[in-house]
Amino acid sequence: MLKLFKRKPGGLSCGEVMEVLQSYLDGEIDAETAGKVTSHLDLCVDCDLEAGVYDRIRSSLATRTEPVDAGVLRSLESFSERLMNGEIDTNGVDND
Ligand SMILES: [Zn+2]
């Protein structure tokens, strides 16, 4: 039992953790599994490192999102207004 526990920290094997790691970081798995993953990461250096890498990638992607420029926002607004008014052919084909 102790051997098994050592092999499966938190009740999950490393393979199982890797399978759900992405969803775990996205908060898309159930609380019970998330709890198991959390305890696995506490006990397993390899998976903890792996999770750290994923997390860094995710946060670097998140910080790359620049604040929307006011001018871009305005032209986007007028574009959707024209779209609503039927001024823009959404088929992309001009037939007049
Ligand atoms: Zn592991």
PDB file of C-alpha atoms in Angstrom, residues 10-93:
ATOM      1  CA  GLY A  10      -2.262  12.135  -4.334  1.00  0.00           C
ATOM      2  CA  GLY A  11      -3.871   8.974  -5.735  1.00  0.00           C
ATOM      3  CA  LEU A  12      -2.893   9.695  -9.329  1.00  0.00           C
ATOM      4  CA  SER A  13      -0.044   8.388 -11.433  1.00  0.00           C
ATOM      5  CA  CYS A  14       2.166  10.859 -13.272  1.00  0.00           C
ATOM      6  CA  GLY A  15       0.568   9.793 -16.549  1.00  0.00           C
ATOM      7  CA  GLU A  16      -2.894  10.508 -15.214  1.00  0.00           C
ATOM      8  CA  VAL A  17      -1.777  13.902 -13.962  1.00  0.00           C
ATOM      9  CA  MET A  18      -0.296  14.781 -17.355  1.00  0.00           C
ATOM     10  CA  GLU A  19      -3.584  13.853 -19.015  1.00  0.00           C
ATOM     11  CA  VAL A  20      -5.594  16.288 -16.930  1.00  0.00           C
ATOM     12  CA  LEU A  21      -2.922  18.907 -16.252  1.00  0.00           C
ATOM     13  CA  GLN A  22      -4.096  21.278 -18.971  1.00  0.00           C
ATOM     14  CA  SER A  23      -7.706  21.089 -17.832  1.00  0.00           C
ATOM     15  CA  TYR A  24      -6.573  21.368 -14.220  1.00  0.00           C
ATOM     16  CA  LEU A  25      -4.747  24.632 -14.917  1.00  0.00           C
ATOM     17  CA  ASP A  26      -7.753  25.887 -16.849  1.00  0.00           C
ATOM     18  CA  GLY A  27      -9.974  25.013 -13.898  1.00  0.00           C
ATOM     19  CA  GLU A  28     -12.019  22.710 -16.098  1.00  0.00           C
ATOM     20  CA  ILE A  29     -11.950  19.561 -13.986  1.00  0.00           C
ATOM     21  CA  ASP A  30     -14.067  18.561 -11.018  1.00  0.00           C
ATOM     22  CA  ALA A  31     -13.001  19.588  -7.539  1.00  0.00           C
ATOM     23  CA  GLU A  32     -12.198  16.029  -6.480  1.00  0.00           C
ATOM     24  CA  THR A  33      -9.746  15.448  -9.330  1.00  0.00           C
ATOM     25  CA  ALA A  34      -8.322  18.938  -8.889  1.00  0.00           C
ATOM     26  CA  GLY A  35      -7.636  18.130  -5.242  1.00  0.00           C
ATOM     27  CA  LYS A  36      -5.839  14.931  -6.222  1.00  0.00           C
ATOM     28  CA  VAL A  37      -3.751  16.773  -8.801  1.00  0.00           C
ATOM     29  CA  THR A  38      -2.876  19.441  -6.250  1.00  0.00           C
ATOM     30  CA  SER A  39      -1.624  16.859  -3.766  1.00  0.00           C
ATOM     31  CA  HIS A  40       0.217  15.021  -6.527  1.00  0.00           C
ATOM     32  CA  LEU A  41       2.009  18.217  -7.530  1.00  0.00           C
ATOM     33  CA  ASP A  42       2.909  18.794  -3.876  1.00  0.00           C
ATOM     34  CA  LEU A  43       4.585  15.403  -3.721  1.00  0.00           C
ATOM     35  CA  CYS A  44       5.920  14.924  -7.247  1.00  0.00           C
ATOM     36  CA  VAL A  45       8.711  17.228  -8.372  1.00  0.00           C
ATOM     37  CA  ASP A  46       8.532  16.120 -12.009  1.00  0.00           C
ATOM     38  CA  CYS A  47       4.868  16.956 -12.417  1.00  0.00           C
ATOM     39  CA  ASP A  48       5.256  20.122 -10.397  1.00  0.00           C
ATOM     40  CA  LEU A  49       7.936  21.299 -12.828  1.00  0.00           C
ATOM     41  CA  GLU A  50       5.733  20.338 -15.754  1.00  0.00           C
ATOM     42  CA  ALA A  51       2.836  22.273 -14.281  1.00  0.00           C
ATOM     43  CA  GLY A  52       5.136  25.248 -13.747  1.00  0.00           C
ATOM     44  CA  VAL A  53       6.101  25.239 -17.414  1.00  0.00           C
ATOM     45  CA  TYR A  54       2.470  25.106 -18.515  1.00  0.00           C
ATOM     46  CA  ASP A  55       1.629  27.870 -16.119  1.00  0.00           C
ATOM     47  CA  ARG A  56       4.431  30.103 -17.411  1.00  0.00           C
ATOM     48  CA  ILE A  57       3.318  29.583 -20.999  1.00  0.00           C
ATOM     49  CA  ARG A  58      -0.243  30.402 -20.046  1.00  0.00           C
ATOM     50  CA  SER A  59       0.648  33.567 -18.172  1.00  0.00           C
ATOM     51  CA  SER A  60       3.008  34.741 -20.910  1.00  0.00           C
ATOM     52  CA  LEU A  61       0.161  34.335 -23.372  1.00  0.00           C
ATOM     53  CA  ALA A  62      -2.161  36.211 -21.050  1.00  0.00           C
ATOM     54  CA  THR A  63       0.191  39.161 -20.585  1.00  0.00           C
ATOM     55  CA  ARG A  64       0.721  39.413 -24.336  1.00  0.00           C
ATOM     56  CA  THR A  65      -2.832  40.622 -24.735  1.00  0.00           C
ATOM     57  CA  GLU A  66      -2.393  44.340 -25.111  1.00  0.00           C
ATOM     58  CA  PRO A  67      -5.042  46.811 -24.061  1.00  0.00           C
ATOM     59  CA  VAL A  68      -7.325  47.626 -26.964  1.00  0.00           C
ATOM     60  CA  ASP A  69      -6.510  50.910 -28.631  1.00  0.00           C
ATOM     61  CA  ALA A  70      -9.346  53.453 -28.429  1.00  0.00           C
ATOM     62  CA  GLY A  71      -9.189  54.107 -32.171  1.00  0.00           C
ATOM     63  CA  VAL A  72      -9.409  50.429 -32.982  1.00  0.00           C
ATOM     64  CA  LEU A  73     -12.332  50.106 -30.616  1.00  0.00           C
ATOM     65  CA  ARG A  74     -14.130  53.024 -32.291  1.00  0.00           C
ATOM     66  CA  SER A  75     -13.678  51.673 -35.807  1.00  0.00           C
ATOM     67  CA  LEU A  76     -14.834  48.299 -34.557  1.00  0.00           C
ATOM     68  CA  GLU A  77     -17.943  49.926 -33.122  1.00  0.00           C
ATOM     69  CA  SER A  78     -18.757  51.773 -36.334  1.00  0.00           C
ATOM     70  CA  PHE A  79     -18.088  48.590 -38.282  1.00  0.00           C
ATOM     71  CA  SER A  80     -20.621  46.630 -36.245  1.00  0.00           C
ATOM     72  CA  GLU A  81     -23.056  49.534 -36.566  1.00  0.00           C
ATOM     73  CA  ARG A  82     -22.755  49.472 -40.359  1.00  0.00           C
ATOM     74  CA  LEU A  83     -23.095  45.707 -40.223  1.00  0.00           C
ATOM     75  CA  MET A  84     -26.326  46.056 -38.226  1.00  0.00           C
ATOM     76  CA  ASN A  85     -27.636  48.624 -40.692  1.00  0.00           C
ATOM     77  CA  GLY A  86     -26.976  46.269 -43.572  1.00  0.00           C
ATOM     78  CA  GLU A  87     -24.361  48.566 -45.053  1.00  0.00           C
ATOM     79  CA  ILE A  88     -21.838  45.765 -45.223  1.00  0.00           C
ATOM     80  CA  ASP A  89     -22.355  42.708 -47.358  1.00  0.00           C
ATOM     81  CA  THR A  90     -21.533  39.843 -45.048  1.00  0.00           C
ATOM     82  CA  ASN A  91     -21.302  37.461 -47.978  1.00  0.00           C
ATOM     83  CA  GLY A  92     -18.172  39.278 -49.035  1.00  0.00           C
ATOM     84  CA  VAL A  93     -19.484  39.431 -52.617  1.00  0.00           C
TER      85      VAL A  93
END
